[in-house]
Short mmCIF file of C-alpha atoms in Angstrom, two decimals:
data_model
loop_
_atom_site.label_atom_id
_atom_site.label_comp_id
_atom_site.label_asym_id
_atom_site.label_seq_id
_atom_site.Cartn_x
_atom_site.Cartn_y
_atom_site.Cartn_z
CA UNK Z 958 66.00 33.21 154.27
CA UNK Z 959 69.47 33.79 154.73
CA UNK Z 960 71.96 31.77 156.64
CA UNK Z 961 75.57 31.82 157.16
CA UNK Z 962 77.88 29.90 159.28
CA UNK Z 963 81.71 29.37 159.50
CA UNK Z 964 83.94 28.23 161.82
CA UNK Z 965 87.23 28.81 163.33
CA UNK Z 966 89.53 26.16 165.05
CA UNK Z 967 92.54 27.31 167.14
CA UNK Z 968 94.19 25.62 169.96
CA UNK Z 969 91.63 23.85 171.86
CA UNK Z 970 88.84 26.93 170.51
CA UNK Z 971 86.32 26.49 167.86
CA UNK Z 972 84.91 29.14 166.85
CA UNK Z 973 81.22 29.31 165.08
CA UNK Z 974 79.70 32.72 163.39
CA UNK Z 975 76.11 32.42 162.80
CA UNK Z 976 74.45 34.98 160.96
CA UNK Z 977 70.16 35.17 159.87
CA UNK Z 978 68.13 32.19 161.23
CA UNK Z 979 68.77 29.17 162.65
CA UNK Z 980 65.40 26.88 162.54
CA UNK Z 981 64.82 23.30 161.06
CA UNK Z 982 66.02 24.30 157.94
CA UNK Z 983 69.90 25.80 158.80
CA UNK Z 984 70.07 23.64 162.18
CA UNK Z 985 71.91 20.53 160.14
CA UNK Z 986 74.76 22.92 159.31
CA UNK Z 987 75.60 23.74 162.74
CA UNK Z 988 75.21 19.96 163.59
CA UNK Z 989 77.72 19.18 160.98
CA UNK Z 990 80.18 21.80 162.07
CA UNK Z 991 79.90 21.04 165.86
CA UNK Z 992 80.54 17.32 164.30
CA UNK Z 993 83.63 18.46 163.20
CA UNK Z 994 84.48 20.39 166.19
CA UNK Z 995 84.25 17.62 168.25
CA UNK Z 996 86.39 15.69 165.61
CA UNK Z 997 89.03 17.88 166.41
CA UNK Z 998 89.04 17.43 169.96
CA UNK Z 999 88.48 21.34 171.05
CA UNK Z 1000 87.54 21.50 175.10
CA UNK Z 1001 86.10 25.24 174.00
CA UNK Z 1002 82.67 25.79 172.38
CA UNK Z 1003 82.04 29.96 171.25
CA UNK Z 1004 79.19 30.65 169.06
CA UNK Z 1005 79.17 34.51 167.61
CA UNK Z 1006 75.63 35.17 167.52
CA UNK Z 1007 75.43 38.83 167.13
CA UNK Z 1008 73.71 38.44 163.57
CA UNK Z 1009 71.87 36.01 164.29
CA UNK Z 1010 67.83 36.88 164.64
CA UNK Z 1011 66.07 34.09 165.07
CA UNK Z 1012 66.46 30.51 166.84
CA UNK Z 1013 63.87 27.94 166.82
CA UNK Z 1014 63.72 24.15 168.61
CA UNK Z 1015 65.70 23.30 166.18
CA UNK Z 1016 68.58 25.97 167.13
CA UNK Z 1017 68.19 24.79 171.15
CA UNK Z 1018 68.42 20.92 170.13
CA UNK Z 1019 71.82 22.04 168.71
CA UNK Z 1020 72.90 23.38 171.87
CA UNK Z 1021 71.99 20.18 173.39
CA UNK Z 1022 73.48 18.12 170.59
CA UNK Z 1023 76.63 20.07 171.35
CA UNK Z 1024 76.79 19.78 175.38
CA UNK Z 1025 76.31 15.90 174.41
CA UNK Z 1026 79.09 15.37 171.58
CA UNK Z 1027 81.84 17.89 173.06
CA UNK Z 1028 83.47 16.27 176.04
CA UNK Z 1029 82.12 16.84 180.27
CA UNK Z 1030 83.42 20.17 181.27
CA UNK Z 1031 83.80 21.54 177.93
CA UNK Z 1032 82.63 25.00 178.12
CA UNK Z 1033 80.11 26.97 175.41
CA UNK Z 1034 79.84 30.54 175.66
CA UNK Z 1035 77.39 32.56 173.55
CA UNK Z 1036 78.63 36.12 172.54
CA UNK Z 1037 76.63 38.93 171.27
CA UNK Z 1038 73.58 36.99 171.57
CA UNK Z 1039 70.11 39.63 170.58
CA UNK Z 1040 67.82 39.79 173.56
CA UNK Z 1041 64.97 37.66 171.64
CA UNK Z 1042 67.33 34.87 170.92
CA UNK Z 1043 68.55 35.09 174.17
CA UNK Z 1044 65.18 34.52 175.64
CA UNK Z 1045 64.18 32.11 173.80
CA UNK Z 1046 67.33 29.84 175.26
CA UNK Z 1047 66.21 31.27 178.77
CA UNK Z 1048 62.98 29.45 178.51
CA UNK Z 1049 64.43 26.38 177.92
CA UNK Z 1050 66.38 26.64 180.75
CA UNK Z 1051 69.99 26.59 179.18
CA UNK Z 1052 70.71 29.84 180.38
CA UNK Z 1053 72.35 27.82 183.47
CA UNK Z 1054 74.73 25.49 181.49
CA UNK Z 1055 76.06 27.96 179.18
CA UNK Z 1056 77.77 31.52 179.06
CA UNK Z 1057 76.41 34.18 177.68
CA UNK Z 1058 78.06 37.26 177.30
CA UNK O 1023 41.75 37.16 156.16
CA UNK O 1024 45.41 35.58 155.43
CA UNK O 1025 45.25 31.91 154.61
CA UNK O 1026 47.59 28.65 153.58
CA UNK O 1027 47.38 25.19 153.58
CA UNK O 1028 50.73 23.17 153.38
CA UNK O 1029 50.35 19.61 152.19
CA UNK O 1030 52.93 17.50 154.33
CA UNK O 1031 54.18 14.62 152.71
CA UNK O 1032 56.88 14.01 155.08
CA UNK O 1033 59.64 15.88 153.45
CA UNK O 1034 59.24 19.16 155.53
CA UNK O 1035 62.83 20.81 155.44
CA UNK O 1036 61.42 24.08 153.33
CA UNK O 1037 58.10 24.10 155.87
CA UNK O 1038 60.01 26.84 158.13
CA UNK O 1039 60.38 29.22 155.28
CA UNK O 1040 56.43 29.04 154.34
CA UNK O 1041 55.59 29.73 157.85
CA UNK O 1042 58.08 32.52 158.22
CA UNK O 1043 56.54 34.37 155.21
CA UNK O 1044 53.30 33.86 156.21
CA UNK O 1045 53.70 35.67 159.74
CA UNK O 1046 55.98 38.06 158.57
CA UNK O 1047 52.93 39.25 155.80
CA UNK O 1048 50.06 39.00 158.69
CA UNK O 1049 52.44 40.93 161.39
CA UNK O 1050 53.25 43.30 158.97
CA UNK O 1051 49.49 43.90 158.25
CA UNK O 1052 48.88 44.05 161.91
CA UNK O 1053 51.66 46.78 162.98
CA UNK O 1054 53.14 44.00 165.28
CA UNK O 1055 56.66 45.42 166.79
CA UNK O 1056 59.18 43.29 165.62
CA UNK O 1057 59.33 41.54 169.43
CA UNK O 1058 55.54 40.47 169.24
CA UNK O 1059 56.66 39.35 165.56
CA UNK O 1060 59.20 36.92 166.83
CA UNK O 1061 57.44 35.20 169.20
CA UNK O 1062 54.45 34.70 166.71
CA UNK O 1063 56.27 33.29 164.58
CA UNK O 1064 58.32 30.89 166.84
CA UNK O 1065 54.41 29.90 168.09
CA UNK O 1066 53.19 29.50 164.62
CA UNK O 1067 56.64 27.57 163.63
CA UNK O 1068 57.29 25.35 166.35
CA UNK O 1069 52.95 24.30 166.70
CA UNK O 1070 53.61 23.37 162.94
CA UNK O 1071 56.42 21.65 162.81
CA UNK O 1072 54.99 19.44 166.40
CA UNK O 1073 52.08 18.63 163.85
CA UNK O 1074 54.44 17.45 161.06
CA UNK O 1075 56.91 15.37 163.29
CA UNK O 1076 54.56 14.05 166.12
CA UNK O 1077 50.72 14.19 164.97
CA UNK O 1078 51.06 13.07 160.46
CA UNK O 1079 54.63 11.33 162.15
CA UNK O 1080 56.16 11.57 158.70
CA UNK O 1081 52.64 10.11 156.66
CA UNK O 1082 50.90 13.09 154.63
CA UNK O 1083 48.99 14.98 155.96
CA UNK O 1084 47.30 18.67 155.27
CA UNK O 1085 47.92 21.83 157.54
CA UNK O 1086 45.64 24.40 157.20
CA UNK O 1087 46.92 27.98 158.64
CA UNK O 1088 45.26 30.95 158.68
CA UNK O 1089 45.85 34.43 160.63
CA UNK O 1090 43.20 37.57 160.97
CA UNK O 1091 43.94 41.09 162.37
CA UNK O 1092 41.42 42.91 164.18
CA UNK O 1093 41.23 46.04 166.05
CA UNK O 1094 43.03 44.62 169.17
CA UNK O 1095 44.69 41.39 168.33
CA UNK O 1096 46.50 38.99 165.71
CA UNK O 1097 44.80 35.78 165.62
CA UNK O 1098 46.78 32.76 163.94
CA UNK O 1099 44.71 29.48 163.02
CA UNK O 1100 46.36 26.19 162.79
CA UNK O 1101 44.42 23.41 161.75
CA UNK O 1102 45.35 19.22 161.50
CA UNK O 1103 43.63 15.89 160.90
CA UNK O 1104 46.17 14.12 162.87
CA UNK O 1105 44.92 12.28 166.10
CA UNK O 1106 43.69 14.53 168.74
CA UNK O 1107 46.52 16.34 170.81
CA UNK O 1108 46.30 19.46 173.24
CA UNK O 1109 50.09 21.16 173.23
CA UNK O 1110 48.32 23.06 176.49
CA UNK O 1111 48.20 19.92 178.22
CA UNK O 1112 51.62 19.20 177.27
CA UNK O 1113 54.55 19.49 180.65
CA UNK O 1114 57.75 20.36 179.83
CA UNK O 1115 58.84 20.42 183.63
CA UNK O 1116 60.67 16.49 183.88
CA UNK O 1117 62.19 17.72 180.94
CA UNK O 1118 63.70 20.65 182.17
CA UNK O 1119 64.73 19.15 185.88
CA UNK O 1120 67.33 17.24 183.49
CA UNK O 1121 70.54 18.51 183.93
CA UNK O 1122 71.38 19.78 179.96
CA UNK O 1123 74.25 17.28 179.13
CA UNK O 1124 71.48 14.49 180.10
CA UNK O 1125 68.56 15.91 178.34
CA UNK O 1126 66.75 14.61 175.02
CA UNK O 1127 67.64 16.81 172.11
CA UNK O 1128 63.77 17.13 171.44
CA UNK O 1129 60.55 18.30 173.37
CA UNK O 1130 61.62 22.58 173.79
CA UNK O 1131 58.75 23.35 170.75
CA UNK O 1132 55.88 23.52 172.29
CA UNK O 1133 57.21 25.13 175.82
CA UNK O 1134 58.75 27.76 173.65
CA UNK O 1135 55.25 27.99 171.42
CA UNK O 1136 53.73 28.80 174.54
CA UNK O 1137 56.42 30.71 176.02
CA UNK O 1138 55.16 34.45 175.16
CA UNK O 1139 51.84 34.61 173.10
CA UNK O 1140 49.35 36.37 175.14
CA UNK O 1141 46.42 33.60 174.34
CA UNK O 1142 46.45 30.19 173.30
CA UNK O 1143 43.48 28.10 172.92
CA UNK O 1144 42.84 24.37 171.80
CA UNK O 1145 39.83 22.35 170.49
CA UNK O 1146 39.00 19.33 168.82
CA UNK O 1147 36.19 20.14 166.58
CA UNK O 1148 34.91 18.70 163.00
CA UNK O 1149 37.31 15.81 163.33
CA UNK O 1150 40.19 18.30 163.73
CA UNK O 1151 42.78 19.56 166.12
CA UNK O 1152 42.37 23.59 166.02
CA UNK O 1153 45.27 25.96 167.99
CA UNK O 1154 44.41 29.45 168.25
CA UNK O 1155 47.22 32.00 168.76
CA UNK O 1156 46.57 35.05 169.97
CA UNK O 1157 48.99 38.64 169.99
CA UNK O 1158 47.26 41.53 171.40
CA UNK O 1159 47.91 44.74 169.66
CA UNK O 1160 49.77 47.14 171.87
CA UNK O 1161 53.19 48.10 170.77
CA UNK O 1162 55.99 46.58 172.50
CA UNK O 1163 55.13 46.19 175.99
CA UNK O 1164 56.18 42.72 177.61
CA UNK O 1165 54.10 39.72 177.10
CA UNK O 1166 53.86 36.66 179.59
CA UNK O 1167 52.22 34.18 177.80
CA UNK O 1168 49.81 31.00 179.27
CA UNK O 1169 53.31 29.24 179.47
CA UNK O 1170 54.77 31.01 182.07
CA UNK O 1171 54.83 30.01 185.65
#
């Protein structure tokens, strides 16, 4: 499998790329950068998910991970996200508490 | 006939990988589109990885898997010796009434293993929990699997 992540912090922004899968194997590394995201006090929340083909559970408890750590109000947006991966967030109902574009 | 058995022995970071592999070789055999692929998989990964966290809960444990390809559909076997436990009988709806930023982080594996096969069947027989995942063969057209509502 391949995974790759990096992030991006500017202003209040943090900005994740996530490229191949993201199931219970690659889900700690988001956890960690989110972490660190959150250590830096952004209010902003964009994941670039373009490359990214595949999300299980694991992917979706990051999401909620995320809502919990960043602070009320802070906003996460999903860009580029492929219509599979998108639907497997609709399922779970997140759809409604994030943006997708 | 496609077959594996993983032995779980609580250490179960690299189980994803096997499981990937193992649909991506049966779909492939199949002529699943690459849509039908996904959602096998994410079936056949997140039924798995339920057994491994909540049925051997982190003892050892065997999981046997095994997938066939017939004229008309993909069939994916997944097989346990944990204690007896129907996913199909499983709700996710109090779960999802939760507003997001008050939800538990786990619980979305089996509502998304049901989300879009077209079959999926449950027995206890021989001692042994036995889920049956079913694709039909048909080439891209949308699926709504028993999940839906």
């Amino acid at each position: 499998m391949s995974f790759k992540i990096n992030m991006n912090v500017e202003g209040d922004t943090a900005t994740i790329r996530l490229a191949g899968e993201l199931d219970g194997r690659s889900a700690p590394e988001l956890n960690d950068l989110v972490s660190q995201a959150v250590g830096r006090q952004v209010a902003k929340l964009v994941l670039l998910l373009d490359e990214l083909t595949y999300m299980s559970s694991a992917g979706v408890r990051c999401l909620v991970f995320a809502h919990q750590k960043l602070p009320r109000g802070s906003e996460i947006t999903l860009v580029g996200t492929q219509p599979e991966v998108a639907e497997t967030i609709r399922l779970t109902g997140f759809d409604r508490s994030i943006m997708m574009r | 006939m496609l077959a594996c058995r993983l032995r779980i022995d609580g250490q179960h970071a690299s189980m994803a990988g096997v499981v990937a592999d193992f649909v991506e070789v049966l779909a492939g055999e199949a002529g699943l589109d690459p849509r039908q692929t996904y959602w096998l998989r994410l079936a056949t990964d997140e039924i798995t990885t339920n057994i491994v966290q909540h049925g051997y809960r982190g003892s050892a444990g065997v999981v046997d898997i095994a997938g066939e390809v017939d004229q008309d559909e993909v069939r994916v076997r997944i097989e346990d010796d944990a204690p007896p436990f129907d996913p199909g009988g499983y709700d996710p709806e109090p779960r999802l009434s939760v507003p997001p930023h008050q939800r538990d982080e786990g619980g979305y594996g089996l509502l998304l293993a049901m989300g879009k096969v077209d079959e999926f069947h449950y027995e206890f027989a021989d001692g042994r929990n036995r889920n049956t995942l079913i694709m039909r063969l048909r080439g891209g057209s949308d699926a709504d699997g028993p999940g839906r509502r």
